PDB file of C-alpha atoms in Angstrom:
ATOM      1  CA  UNK J  21      -0.094  -0.143   0.112  1.00  0.00           C
ATOM      2  CA  UNK J  22       1.335   3.544  -0.795  1.00  0.00           C
ATOM      3  CA  UNK J  23       2.191   5.769   2.003  1.00  0.00           C
ATOM      4  CA  UNK J  24       0.376   9.055   1.547  1.00  0.00           C
ATOM      5  CA  UNK J  25       2.347  12.278   0.823  1.00  0.00           C
ATOM      6  CA  UNK J  26       3.683  13.985   4.251  1.00  0.00           C
ATOM      7  CA  UNK J  27       2.633  17.763   3.688  1.00  0.00           C
ATOM      8  CA  UNK J  28       4.025  20.276   6.055  1.00  0.00           C
ATOM      9  CA  UNK J  29       2.638  23.713   6.389  1.00  0.00           C
ATOM     10  CA  UNK J  30       5.321  26.344   7.509  1.00  0.00           C
ATOM     11  CA  UNK J  31       3.374  29.176   9.052  1.00  0.00           C
ATOM     12  CA  UNK J  32       0.308  27.396   9.554  1.00  0.00           C
ATOM     13  CA  UNK J  33      -1.073  29.804  12.186  1.00  0.00           C
ATOM     14  CA  UNK J  34      -1.240  32.758   9.665  1.00  0.00           C
ATOM     15  CA  UNK J  35      -4.399  33.472   7.651  1.00  0.00           C
ATOM     16  CA  UNK J  36      -3.425  31.597   4.684  1.00  0.00           C
ATOM     17  CA  UNK J  37      -1.801  28.614   6.400  1.00  0.00           C
ATOM     18  CA  UNK J  38      -4.969  28.232   8.534  1.00  0.00           C
ATOM     19  CA  UNK J  39      -7.236  28.176   5.624  1.00  0.00           C
ATOM     20  CA  UNK J  40      -4.686  25.544   3.826  1.00  0.00           C
ATOM     21  CA  UNK J  41      -5.019  23.672   7.075  1.00  0.00           C
ATOM     22  CA  UNK J  42      -8.758  23.629   7.407  1.00  0.00           C
ATOM     23  CA  UNK J  43      -9.073  22.737   3.583  1.00  0.00           C
ATOM     24  CA  UNK J  44      -6.802  19.742   3.912  1.00  0.00           C
ATOM     25  CA  UNK J  45      -8.253  18.542   7.160  1.00  0.00           C
ATOM     26  CA  UNK J  46      -9.691  15.275   7.149  1.00  0.00           C
ATOM     27  CA  UNK J  47      -8.186  14.088   3.662  1.00  0.00           C
ATOM     28  CA  UNK J  48      -7.162  10.516   3.631  1.00  0.00           C
ATOM     29  CA  UNK J  49      -5.056  10.665   0.659  1.00  0.00           C
ATOM     30  CA  UNK J  50      -1.929  12.857   2.475  1.00  0.00           C
ATOM     31  CA  UNK J  51      -0.781  13.316   5.766  1.00  0.00           C
ATOM     32  CA  UNK J  52      -0.254  16.592   7.703  1.00  0.00           C
ATOM     33  CA  UNK J  53       3.017  17.507   9.594  1.00  0.00           C
ATOM     34  CA  UNK J  54       2.421  20.155  11.946  1.00  0.00           C
ATOM     35  CA  UNK J  55       4.799  21.330  14.806  1.00  0.00           C
ATOM     36  CA  UNK J  56       3.888  21.958  18.500  1.00  0.00           C
ATOM     37  CA  UNK J  57       3.302  25.891  19.323  1.00  0.00           C
ATOM     38  CA  UNK J  58       6.575  25.701  21.276  1.00  0.00           C
ATOM     39  CA  UNK J  59       8.667  24.538  18.439  1.00  0.00           C
ATOM     40  CA  UNK J  60       7.312  27.059  15.497  1.00  0.00           C
ATOM     41  CA  UNK J  61       9.882  29.753  16.109  1.00  0.00           C
ATOM     42  CA  UNK J  62      12.672  27.293  16.016  1.00  0.00           C
ATOM     43  CA  UNK J  63      14.660  27.367  13.110  1.00  0.00           C
ATOM     44  CA  UNK J  64      16.159  23.883  13.684  1.00  0.00           C
ATOM     45  CA  UNK J  65      12.795  22.161  14.362  1.00  0.00           C
ATOM     46  CA  UNK J  66      11.413  23.727  10.997  1.00  0.00           C
ATOM     47  CA  UNK J  67      14.384  22.630   9.096  1.00  0.00           C
ATOM     48  CA  UNK J  68      13.900  19.479  10.156  1.00  0.00           C
ATOM     49  CA  UNK J  69      10.209  19.230   9.515  1.00  0.00           C
ATOM     50  CA  UNK J  70      10.857  20.763   5.791  1.00  0.00           C
ATOM     51  CA  UNK J  71      13.640  18.306   4.906  1.00  0.00           C
ATOM     52  CA  UNK J  72      11.332  15.170   6.341  1.00  0.00           C
ATOM     53  CA  UNK J  73       8.328  15.908   4.240  1.00  0.00           C
ATOM     54  CA  UNK J  74       7.126  15.249   0.635  1.00  0.00           C
ATOM     55  CA  UNK J  75       5.792  18.503  -0.137  1.00  0.00           C
ATOM     56  CA  UNK J  76       6.278  22.013   2.073  1.00  0.00           C
ATOM     57  CA  UNK J  77       4.144  24.791   1.809  1.00  0.00           C
ATOM     58  CA  UNK J  78       5.312  28.184   2.883  1.00  0.00           C
ATOM     59  CA  UNK J  79       2.928  30.620   4.359  1.00  0.00           C
ATOM     60  CA  UNK J  80       5.339  33.066   5.547  1.00  0.00           C
ATOM     61  CA  UNK J  81       6.409  36.603   4.702  1.00  0.00           C
ATOM     62  CA  UNK J  82       9.044  37.036   1.843  1.00  0.00           C
ATOM     63  CA  UNK J  83      12.602  36.808   3.901  1.00  0.00           C
ATOM     64  CA  UNK J  84      11.383  33.935   6.213  1.00  0.00           C
ATOM     65  CA  UNK J  85      10.037  32.168   2.859  1.00  0.00           C
ATOM     66  CA  UNK J  86      13.542  32.707   1.156  1.00  0.00           C
ATOM     67  CA  UNK J  87      15.364  31.153   4.432  1.00  0.00           C
ATOM     68  CA  UNK J  88      13.264  28.606   4.464  1.00  0.00           C
ATOM     69  CA  UNK J  89      13.525  27.303   0.858  1.00  0.00           C
ATOM     70  CA  UNK J  90      17.364  27.854   1.412  1.00  0.00           C
ATOM     71  CA  UNK J  91      17.245  25.326   4.424  1.00  0.00           C
ATOM     72  CA  UNK J  92      16.136  22.466   2.101  1.00  0.00           C
ATOM     73  CA  UNK J  93      18.961  19.879   1.658  1.00  0.00           C
ATOM     74  CA  UNK J  94      16.838  16.956   0.966  1.00  0.00           C
ATOM     75  CA  UNK J  95      16.287  16.915  -2.914  1.00  0.00           C
ATOM     76  CA  UNK J  96      13.324  14.952  -2.652  1.00  0.00           C
ATOM     77  CA  UNK J  97      11.422  17.826  -0.907  1.00  0.00           C
ATOM     78  CA  UNK J  98       8.960  19.870  -3.194  1.00  0.00           C
ATOM     79  CA  UNK J  99       7.847  23.396  -2.376  1.00  0.00           C
ATOM     80  CA  UNK J 100       4.771  25.522  -2.871  1.00  0.00           C
ATOM     81  CA  UNK J 101       5.363  29.194  -1.716  1.00  0.00           C
ATOM     82  CA  UNK J 102       2.704  31.291  -0.916  1.00  0.00           C
ATOM     83  CA  UNK J 103       4.910  34.523  -0.508  1.00  0.00           C
ATOM     84  CA  UNK J 104       5.682  36.711  -3.100  1.00  0.00           C
ATOM     85  CA  UNK J 105       9.465  35.901  -2.454  1.00  0.00           C
ATOM     86  CA  UNK J 106       9.857  33.799  -5.823  1.00  0.00           C
ATOM     87  CA  UNK J 107       6.894  34.692  -8.344  1.00  0.00           C
ATOM     88  CA  UNK J 108       9.075  36.349 -10.871  1.00  0.00           C
ATOM     89  CA  UNK J 109      12.054  33.713 -10.295  1.00  0.00           C
ATOM     90  CA  UNK J 110      12.460  32.034 -13.592  1.00  0.00           C
ATOM     91  CA  UNK J 111      13.699  28.721 -11.391  1.00  0.00           C
ATOM     92  CA  UNK J 112      10.261  28.596 -10.031  1.00  0.00           C
ATOM     93  CA  UNK J 113       7.095  27.529 -11.707  1.00  0.00           C
ATOM     94  CA  UNK J 114       4.442  29.950 -11.662  1.00  0.00           C
ATOM     95  CA  UNK J 115       1.418  28.525 -10.121  1.00  0.00           C
ATOM     96  CA  UNK J 116      -1.413  29.408 -11.956  1.00  0.00           C
ATOM     97  CA  UNK J 117      -2.691  26.362 -13.722  1.00  0.00           C
ATOM     98  CA  UNK J 118      -5.062  28.084 -16.107  1.00  0.00           C
ATOM     99  CA  UNK J 119      -2.568  30.572 -17.251  1.00  0.00           C
ATOM    100  CA  UNK J 120      -1.808  28.783 -20.421  1.00  0.00           C
ATOM    101  CA  UNK J 121      -1.909  25.267 -22.235  1.00  0.00           C
ATOM    102  CA  UNK J 122       1.094  23.562 -20.623  1.00  0.00           C
ATOM    103  CA  UNK J 123       1.154  25.147 -17.104  1.00  0.00           C
ATOM    104  CA  UNK J 124      -0.748  22.640 -15.286  1.00  0.00           C
ATOM    105  CA  UNK J 125       1.668  19.938 -16.378  1.00  0.00           C
ATOM    106  CA  UNK J 126       4.674  22.182 -15.305  1.00  0.00           C
ATOM    107  CA  UNK J 127       3.076  22.489 -11.822  1.00  0.00           C
ATOM    108  CA  UNK J 128       2.422  18.619 -11.478  1.00  0.00           C
ATOM    109  CA  UNK J 129       6.109  18.089 -12.424  1.00  0.00           C
ATOM    110  CA  UNK J 130       7.748  21.066 -10.583  1.00  0.00           C
ATOM    111  CA  UNK J 131       9.921  20.739  -7.716  1.00  0.00           C
ATOM    112  CA  UNK J 132       9.558  24.392  -6.819  1.00  0.00           C
ATOM    113  CA  UNK J 133       6.189  26.260  -7.213  1.00  0.00           C
ATOM    114  CA  UNK J 134       5.435  29.816  -6.540  1.00  0.00           C
ATOM    115  CA  UNK J 135       1.695  30.494  -5.793  1.00  0.00           C
ATOM    116  CA  UNK J 136       0.354  33.467  -7.556  1.00  0.00           C
ATOM    117  CA  UNK J 137      -0.830  36.661  -5.799  1.00  0.00           C
ATOM    118  CA  UNK J 138      -4.478  37.485  -5.084  1.00  0.00           C
ATOM    119  CA  UNK J 139      -4.725  40.312  -7.265  1.00  0.00           C
ATOM    120  CA  UNK J 140      -2.323  39.130  -9.960  1.00  0.00           C
ATOM    121  CA  UNK J 141      -4.669  36.158 -10.264  1.00  0.00           C
ATOM    122  CA  UNK J 142      -7.311  38.263 -11.671  1.00  0.00           C
ATOM    123  CA  UNK J 143      -5.045  40.909 -13.488  1.00  0.00           C
ATOM    124  CA  UNK J 144      -3.089  37.900 -15.394  1.00  0.00           C
ATOM    125  CA  UNK J 145      -6.527  35.773 -16.192  1.00  0.00           C
ATOM    126  CA  UNK J 146      -7.653  38.965 -17.862  1.00  0.00           C
ATOM    127  CA  UNK J 147      -4.937  40.183 -19.711  1.00  0.00           C
ATOM    128  CA  UNK J 148      -2.575  37.315 -20.504  1.00  0.00           C
ATOM    129  CA  UNK J 149      -4.870  35.806 -23.069  1.00  0.00           C
ATOM    130  CA  UNK J 150      -5.765  39.145 -24.828  1.00  0.00           C
ATOM    131  CA  UNK J 151      -1.868  40.120 -24.948  1.00  0.00           C
ATOM    132  CA  UNK J 152      -0.945  36.716 -26.401  1.00  0.00           C
ATOM    133  CA  UNK J 153      -3.955  37.019 -29.190  1.00  0.00           C
ATOM    134  CA  UNK J 154      -2.794  40.533 -30.044  1.00  0.00           C
ATOM    135  CA  UNK J 155      -5.982  42.069 -28.915  1.00  0.00           C
ATOM    136  CA  UNK J 156      -4.392  44.173 -26.213  1.00  0.00           C
ATOM    137  CA  UNK J 157      -0.812  45.464 -26.982  1.00  0.00           C
ATOM    138  CA  UNK J 158       1.905  44.409 -24.763  1.00  0.00           C
ATOM    139  CA  UNK J 159       2.927  48.199 -24.326  1.00  0.00           C
ATOM    140  CA  UNK J 160      -0.589  49.595 -23.690  1.00  0.00           C
ATOM    141  CA  UNK J 161      -0.713  51.860 -20.770  1.00  0.00           C
ATOM    142  CA  UNK J 162      -2.868  49.344 -18.324  1.00  0.00           C
ATOM    143  CA  UNK J 163      -4.560  50.815 -15.262  1.00  0.00           C
ATOM    144  CA  UNK J 164      -5.648  48.141 -12.763  1.00  0.00           C
ATOM    145  CA  UNK J 165      -7.932  48.715  -9.914  1.00  0.00           C
ATOM    146  CA  UNK J 166      -9.056  46.224  -7.138  1.00  0.00           C
ATOM    147  CA  UNK J 167     -10.900  46.203  -4.106  1.00  0.00           C
ATOM    148  CA  UNK J 168     -10.165  43.317  -1.575  1.00  0.00           C
ATOM    149  CA  UNK J 169     -11.421  42.175   1.966  1.00  0.00           C
ATOM    150  CA  UNK J 170      -9.252  43.127   4.747  1.00  0.00           C
ATOM    151  CA  UNK J 171      -7.906  39.843   5.293  1.00  0.00           C
ATOM    152  CA  UNK J 172      -5.802  40.408   2.198  1.00  0.00           C
ATOM    153  CA  UNK J 173      -3.506  42.637   4.848  1.00  0.00           C
ATOM    154  CA  UNK J 174      -2.907  39.714   6.992  1.00  0.00           C
ATOM    155  CA  UNK J 175      -3.270  39.529  10.663  1.00  0.00           C
ATOM    156  CA  UNK J 176      -2.821  43.306  11.574  1.00  0.00           C
ATOM    157  CA  UNK J 177      -5.639  44.251   9.064  1.00  0.00           C
ATOM    158  CA  UNK J 178      -7.773  41.309  10.538  1.00  0.00           C
ATOM    159  CA  UNK J 179      -7.278  42.750  14.082  1.00  0.00           C
ATOM    160  CA  UNK J 180      -7.885  46.018  13.334  1.00  0.00           C
ATOM    161  CA  UNK J 181     -11.375  45.299  11.738  1.00  0.00           C
ATOM    162  CA  UNK J 182     -11.967  42.174  14.182  1.00  0.00           C
ATOM    163  CA  UNK J 183     -10.241  43.215  17.496  1.00  0.00           C
ATOM    164  CA  UNK J 184     -11.424  45.577  20.479  1.00  0.00           C
ATOM    165  CA  UNK J 185     -10.942  48.701  18.451  1.00  0.00           C
ATOM    166  CA  UNK J 186     -12.791  47.567  15.184  1.00  0.00           C
ATOM    167  CA  UNK J 187     -15.478  50.307  15.731  1.00  0.00           C
ATOM    168  CA  UNK J 188     -12.754  52.608  14.634  1.00  0.00           C
ATOM    169  CA  UNK J 189     -11.621  50.842  11.605  1.00  0.00           C
ATOM    170  CA  UNK J 190     -11.919  52.548   8.191  1.00  0.00           C
ATOM    171  CA  UNK J 191     -14.607  51.405   5.820  1.00  0.00           C
ATOM    172  CA  UNK J 192     -12.609  51.866   2.732  1.00  0.00           C
ATOM    173  CA  UNK J 193      -9.100  52.695   2.276  1.00  0.00           C
ATOM    174  CA  UNK J 194      -6.902  52.994  -0.870  1.00  0.00           C
ATOM    175  CA  UNK J 195      -3.139  51.816  -0.542  1.00  0.00           C
ATOM    176  CA  UNK J 196       0.011  51.514  -2.371  1.00  0.00           C
ATOM    177  CA  UNK J 197       0.039  55.239  -3.143  1.00  0.00           C
ATOM    178  CA  UNK J 198       3.605  55.130  -3.691  1.00  0.00           C
ATOM    179  CA  UNK J 199       3.113  53.124  -6.658  1.00  0.00           C
ATOM    180  CA  UNK J 200       5.472  50.368  -5.724  1.00  0.00           C
ATOM    181  CA  UNK J 201       3.294  47.478  -4.983  1.00  0.00           C
ATOM    182  CA  UNK J 202       4.860  44.124  -4.914  1.00  0.00           C
ATOM    183  CA  UNK J 203       2.467  42.817  -7.213  1.00  0.00           C
ATOM    184  CA  UNK J 204       3.262  44.903 -10.001  1.00  0.00           C
ATOM    185  CA  UNK J 205       6.300  43.262 -11.503  1.00  0.00           C
ATOM    186  CA  UNK J 206       4.373  39.744 -11.321  1.00  0.00           C
ATOM    187  CA  UNK J 207       1.286  41.176 -13.014  1.00  0.00           C
ATOM    188  CA  UNK J 208       3.597  42.628 -15.850  1.00  0.00           C
ATOM    189  CA  UNK J 209       5.843  39.619 -16.150  1.00  0.00           C
ATOM    190  CA  UNK J 210       3.175  36.846 -16.232  1.00  0.00           C
ATOM    191  CA  UNK J 211       0.742  38.852 -18.156  1.00  0.00           C
ATOM    192  CA  UNK J 212       3.092  39.564 -20.918  1.00  0.00           C
ATOM    193  CA  UNK J 213       3.262  43.321 -20.558  1.00  0.00           C
ATOM    194  CA  UNK J 214       6.353  45.236 -21.812  1.00  0.00           C
ATOM    195  CA  UNK J 215       5.436  48.598 -19.732  1.00  0.00           C
ATOM    196  CA  UNK J 216       4.630  48.510 -15.991  1.00  0.00           C
ATOM    197  CA  UNK J 217       0.844  48.774 -15.253  1.00  0.00           C
ATOM    198  CA  UNK J 218      -0.653  51.425 -13.055  1.00  0.00           C
ATOM    199  CA  UNK J 219      -1.960  49.388  -9.897  1.00  0.00           C
ATOM    200  CA  UNK J 220      -4.056  50.988  -7.363  1.00  0.00           C
ATOM    201  CA  UNK J 221      -5.391  48.452  -4.453  1.00  0.00           C
ATOM    202  CA  UNK J 222      -7.816  49.103  -1.800  1.00  0.00           C
ATOM    203  CA  UNK J 223      -9.395  47.350   1.248  1.00  0.00           C
ATOM    204  CA  UNK J 224     -12.848  47.419   1.995  1.00  0.00           C
ATOM    205  CA  UNK J 225     -14.765  46.627   5.676  1.00  0.00           C
ATOM    206  CA  UNK J 226     -15.544  42.982   4.594  1.00  0.00           C
ATOM    207  CA  UNK J 227     -13.356  40.057   5.755  1.00  0.00           C
ATOM    208  CA  UNK J 228     -12.781  38.515   2.214  1.00  0.00           C
ATOM    209  CA  UNK J 229     -13.451  38.743  -1.362  1.00  0.00           C
ATOM    210  CA  UNK J 230     -12.145  40.740  -4.431  1.00  0.00           C
ATOM    211  CA  UNK J 231     -13.532  42.861  -7.248  1.00  0.00           C
ATOM    212  CA  UNK J 232     -11.018  43.623  -9.986  1.00  0.00           C
ATOM    213  CA  UNK J 233     -11.238  45.970 -12.956  1.00  0.00           C
ATOM    214  CA  UNK J 234      -9.177  46.907 -15.905  1.00  0.00           C
ATOM    215  CA  UNK J 235     -10.664  49.580 -18.332  1.00  0.00           C
ATOM    216  CA  UNK J 236     -10.215  49.556 -21.921  1.00  0.00           C
ATOM    217  CA  UNK J 237     -10.638  52.111 -24.670  1.00  0.00           C
ATOM    218  CA  UNK J 238     -11.181  50.448 -28.229  1.00  0.00           C
ATOM    219  CA  UNK J 239      -9.546  53.312 -29.937  1.00  0.00           C
ATOM    220  CA  UNK J 240      -6.250  52.269 -28.260  1.00  0.00           C
ATOM    221  CA  UNK J 241      -6.640  48.563 -29.306  1.00  0.00           C
ATOM    222  CA  UNK J 242      -5.989  47.103 -32.818  1.00  0.00           C
ATOM    223  CA  UNK J 243      -8.170  48.047 -35.500  1.00  0.00           C
ATOM    224  CA  UNK J 244     -11.452  45.869 -35.487  1.00  0.00           C
ATOM    225  CA  UNK J 245     -11.200  44.835 -31.929  1.00  0.00           C
ATOM    226  CA  UNK J 246     -14.570  44.849 -30.025  1.00  0.00           C
ATOM    227  CA  UNK J 247     -16.083  43.529 -26.682  1.00  0.00           C
ATOM    228  CA  UNK J 248     -17.350  40.676 -28.610  1.00  0.00           C
ATOM    229  CA  UNK J 249     -13.792  39.669 -29.777  1.00  0.00           C
ATOM    230  CA  UNK J 250     -12.386  40.358 -26.454  1.00  0.00           C
ATOM    231  CA  UNK J 251     -14.868  38.030 -24.618  1.00  0.00           C
ATOM    232  CA  UNK J 252     -14.649  35.168 -27.121  1.00  0.00           C
ATOM    233  CA  UNK J 253     -10.687  35.107 -26.387  1.00  0.00           C
ATOM    234  CA  UNK J 254     -11.260  34.707 -22.905  1.00  0.00           C
ATOM    235  CA  UNK J 255     -14.192  32.439 -23.379  1.00  0.00           C
ATOM    236  CA  UNK J 256     -11.855  30.370 -25.726  1.00  0.00           C
ATOM    237  CA  UNK J 257      -8.868  30.312 -23.518  1.00  0.00           C
ATOM    238  CA  UNK J 258     -10.815  29.256 -20.507  1.00  0.00           C
ATOM    239  CA  UNK J 259     -12.912  26.679 -22.206  1.00  0.00           C
ATOM    240  CA  UNK J 260     -13.173  23.653 -19.881  1.00  0.00           C
ATOM    241  CA  UNK J 261     -11.601  25.098 -16.910  1.00  0.00           C
ATOM    242  CA  UNK J 262     -12.649  23.808 -13.902  1.00  0.00           C
ATOM    243  CA  UNK J 263     -12.194  26.819 -11.761  1.00  0.00           C
ATOM    244  CA  UNK J 264     -12.401  29.796 -14.305  1.00  0.00           C
ATOM    245  CA  UNK J 265     -15.816  31.071 -15.597  1.00  0.00           C
ATOM    246  CA  UNK J 266     -16.298  33.786 -18.085  1.00  0.00           C
ATOM    247  CA  UNK J 267     -19.769  35.306 -17.982  1.00  0.00           C
ATOM    248  CA  UNK J 268     -21.699  34.943 -21.090  1.00  0.00           C
ATOM    249  CA  UNK J 269     -22.081  38.473 -23.148  1.00  0.00           C
ATOM    250  CA  UNK J 270     -25.927  38.357 -22.345  1.00  0.00           C
ATOM    251  CA  UNK J 271     -25.334  37.495 -18.713  1.00  0.00           C
ATOM    252  CA  UNK J 272     -22.858  40.384 -18.315  1.00  0.00           C
ATOM    253  CA  UNK J 273     -25.447  42.666 -20.027  1.00  0.00           C
ATOM    254  CA  UNK J 274     -28.041  41.862 -17.452  1.00  0.00           C
ATOM    255  CA  UNK J 275     -25.570  42.382 -14.519  1.00  0.00           C
ATOM    256  CA  UNK J 276     -25.853  45.869 -12.662  1.00  0.00           C
ATOM    257  CA  UNK J 277     -23.599  45.012  -9.848  1.00  0.00           C
ATOM    258  CA  UNK J 278     -20.497  43.268  -8.886  1.00  0.00           C
ATOM    259  CA  UNK J 279     -20.134  41.751  -5.443  1.00  0.00           C
ATOM    260  CA  UNK J 280     -16.487  41.036  -4.272  1.00  0.00           C
ATOM    261  CA  UNK J 281     -17.799  38.414  -1.896  1.00  0.00           C
ATOM    262  CA  UNK J 282     -19.873  36.629  -4.240  1.00  0.00           C
ATOM    263  CA  UNK J 283     -17.495  33.514  -4.611  1.00  0.00           C
ATOM    264  CA  UNK J 284     -16.220  33.481  -1.144  1.00  0.00           C
ATOM    265  CA  UNK J 285     -15.171  29.917   0.327  1.00  0.00           C
ATOM    266  CA  UNK J 286     -14.601  28.665  -3.127  1.00  0.00           C
ATOM    267  CA  UNK J 287     -11.745  28.225  -5.391  1.00  0.00           C
ATOM    268  CA  UNK J 288     -13.477  29.797  -8.649  1.00  0.00           C
ATOM    269  CA  UNK J 289     -12.717  32.773 -10.434  1.00  0.00           C
ATOM    270  CA  UNK J 290     -15.498  34.679 -12.531  1.00  0.00           C
ATOM    271  CA  UNK J 291     -14.160  36.945 -15.378  1.00  0.00           C
ATOM    272  CA  UNK J 292     -16.700  39.300 -17.432  1.00  0.00           C
ATOM    273  CA  UNK J 293     -16.637  41.817 -20.307  1.00  0.00           C
ATOM    274  CA  UNK J 294     -18.587  44.690 -20.042  1.00  0.00           C
ATOM    275  CA  UNK J 295     -18.873  46.855 -23.111  1.00  0.00           C
ATOM    276  CA  UNK J 296     -20.465  50.030 -24.638  1.00  0.00           C
ATOM    277  CA  UNK J 297     -20.038  50.191 -28.286  1.00  0.00           C
ATOM    278  CA  UNK J 298     -21.338  53.680 -28.423  1.00  0.00           C
ATOM    279  CA  UNK J 299     -18.714  55.010 -26.463  1.00  0.00           C
ATOM    280  CA  UNK J 300     -16.117  52.839 -27.390  1.00  0.00           C
ATOM    281  CA  UNK J 301     -15.428  51.529 -23.934  1.00  0.00           C
ATOM    282  CA  UNK J 302     -14.726  47.798 -22.328  1.00  0.00           C
ATOM    283  CA  UNK J 303     -14.449  47.112 -18.640  1.00  0.00           C
ATOM    284  CA  UNK J 304     -12.891  43.760 -17.780  1.00  0.00           C
ATOM    285  CA  UNK J 305     -13.769  42.277 -14.514  1.00  0.00           C
ATOM    286  CA  UNK J 306     -12.455  39.490 -12.074  1.00  0.00           C
ATOM    287  CA  UNK J 307     -14.212  38.352  -9.001  1.00  0.00           C
ATOM    288  CA  UNK J 308     -12.932  35.837  -6.542  1.00  0.00           C
ATOM    289  CA  UNK J 309     -11.908  35.125  -3.090  1.00  0.00           C
ATOM    290  CA  UNK J 310      -8.634  36.504  -1.981  1.00  0.00           C
ATOM    291  CA  UNK J 311      -8.190  33.551   0.429  1.00  0.00           C
ATOM    292  CA  UNK J 312      -9.533  30.955  -1.843  1.00  0.00           C
ATOM    293  CA  UNK J 313      -8.339  31.372  -5.637  1.00  0.00           C
ATOM    294  CA  UNK J 314      -6.107  34.138  -4.515  1.00  0.00           C
ATOM    295  CA  UNK J 315      -4.165  32.125  -1.661  1.00  0.00           C
ATOM    296  CA  UNK J 316      -5.074  29.019   0.085  1.00  0.00           C
ATOM    297  CA  UNK J 317      -7.429  27.428  -2.610  1.00  0.00           C
ATOM    298  CA  UNK J 318      -4.907  27.899  -5.215  1.00  0.00           C
ATOM    299  CA  UNK J 319      -2.160  26.308  -2.964  1.00  0.00           C
ATOM    300  CA  UNK J 320      -4.566  23.161  -2.601  1.00  0.00           C
ATOM    301  CA  UNK J 321      -5.293  23.102  -6.237  1.00  0.00           C
ATOM    302  CA  UNK J 322      -1.531  23.151  -6.927  1.00  0.00           C
ATOM    303  CA  UNK J 323      -0.784  20.577  -4.305  1.00  0.00           C
ATOM    304  CA  UNK J 324      -3.374  18.173  -5.849  1.00  0.00           C
ATOM    305  CA  UNK J 325      -1.802  18.667  -9.148  1.00  0.00           C
ATOM    306  CA  UNK J 326       1.601  18.028  -7.549  1.00  0.00           C
ATOM    307  CA  UNK J 327       0.577  14.714  -5.743  1.00  0.00           C
ATOM    308  CA  UNK J 328      -1.498  13.310  -9.103  1.00  0.00           C
ATOM    309  CA  UNK J 329      -4.979  14.255  -7.814  1.00  0.00           C
ATOM    310  CA  UNK J 330      -7.780  15.865  -9.684  1.00  0.00           C
ATOM    311  CA  UNK J 331      -5.655  17.034 -12.693  1.00  0.00           C
ATOM    312  CA  UNK J 332      -6.863  20.323 -14.237  1.00  0.00           C
ATOM    313  CA  UNK J 333      -8.788  20.220 -17.761  1.00  0.00           C
ATOM    314  CA  UNK J 334      -6.682  20.886 -20.513  1.00  0.00           C
ATOM    315  CA  UNK J 335      -6.762  24.380 -22.039  1.00  0.00           C
ATOM    316  CA  UNK J 336      -6.831  25.280 -25.590  1.00  0.00           C
TER     317      UNK J 336
END
């Protein structure tokens, strides 16, 4: 009888780690390795744990994630890094299975997988197929706006909104005003953009969920590009994908509001194309759970690919 793979979650008490642990609890096709509370800050015990597992999931800030990855001396250990430390590193496979035709297979066979960021998941899903198809020029000035639940800010934001001073927590706040958000290079690289996009994120006073938008002017796109062509490109790219849905044009036309919390608790990503031919404008949208498809759900999806369970349906 084959022994189930041993999975170690390094940082299982953080927001993402707790969600991953919850999603894996009760699974009979794998074993979970956890450290007692007294040993979680011991570099020696963590190194021992990471080198004794089959797959390690790093749910750590960037610097500790780099240190944890560097501590691996056992060549059999495979890693999923949920931090942003390795997302633009060519030696790591980017963990977005639906990104391209062969990406799921790359993840399945990889030793090192970097889990996508929450915001980049939506932005790359919308932009990469359109850039590859030549419908959106790689050097087009792109502006991305997104609103996330406050859990996207980690424990500090959760405490701010759920702690004893929650009554004083802001209802809405823009951030990243220095225009140096760490997700921007990740978006540019994996979306295939040759120019740095303008990225403006925000937190709302809800716990989790994301609504992300990208506005386009048709006059700036190649001749003959329409909302219908943009939609058809996305629909074809994600045809058959288990976890990505592209709203039909008629469904989008009937949609008056986007709820960032609509897909909370799932690993689903819903994309939309809203167009106004009279004004020559198109709005690309993505709705998903920042703790699901944007973090823990994506990590579990990648883990399943790496252990050969539930392969992603093929992409065109």
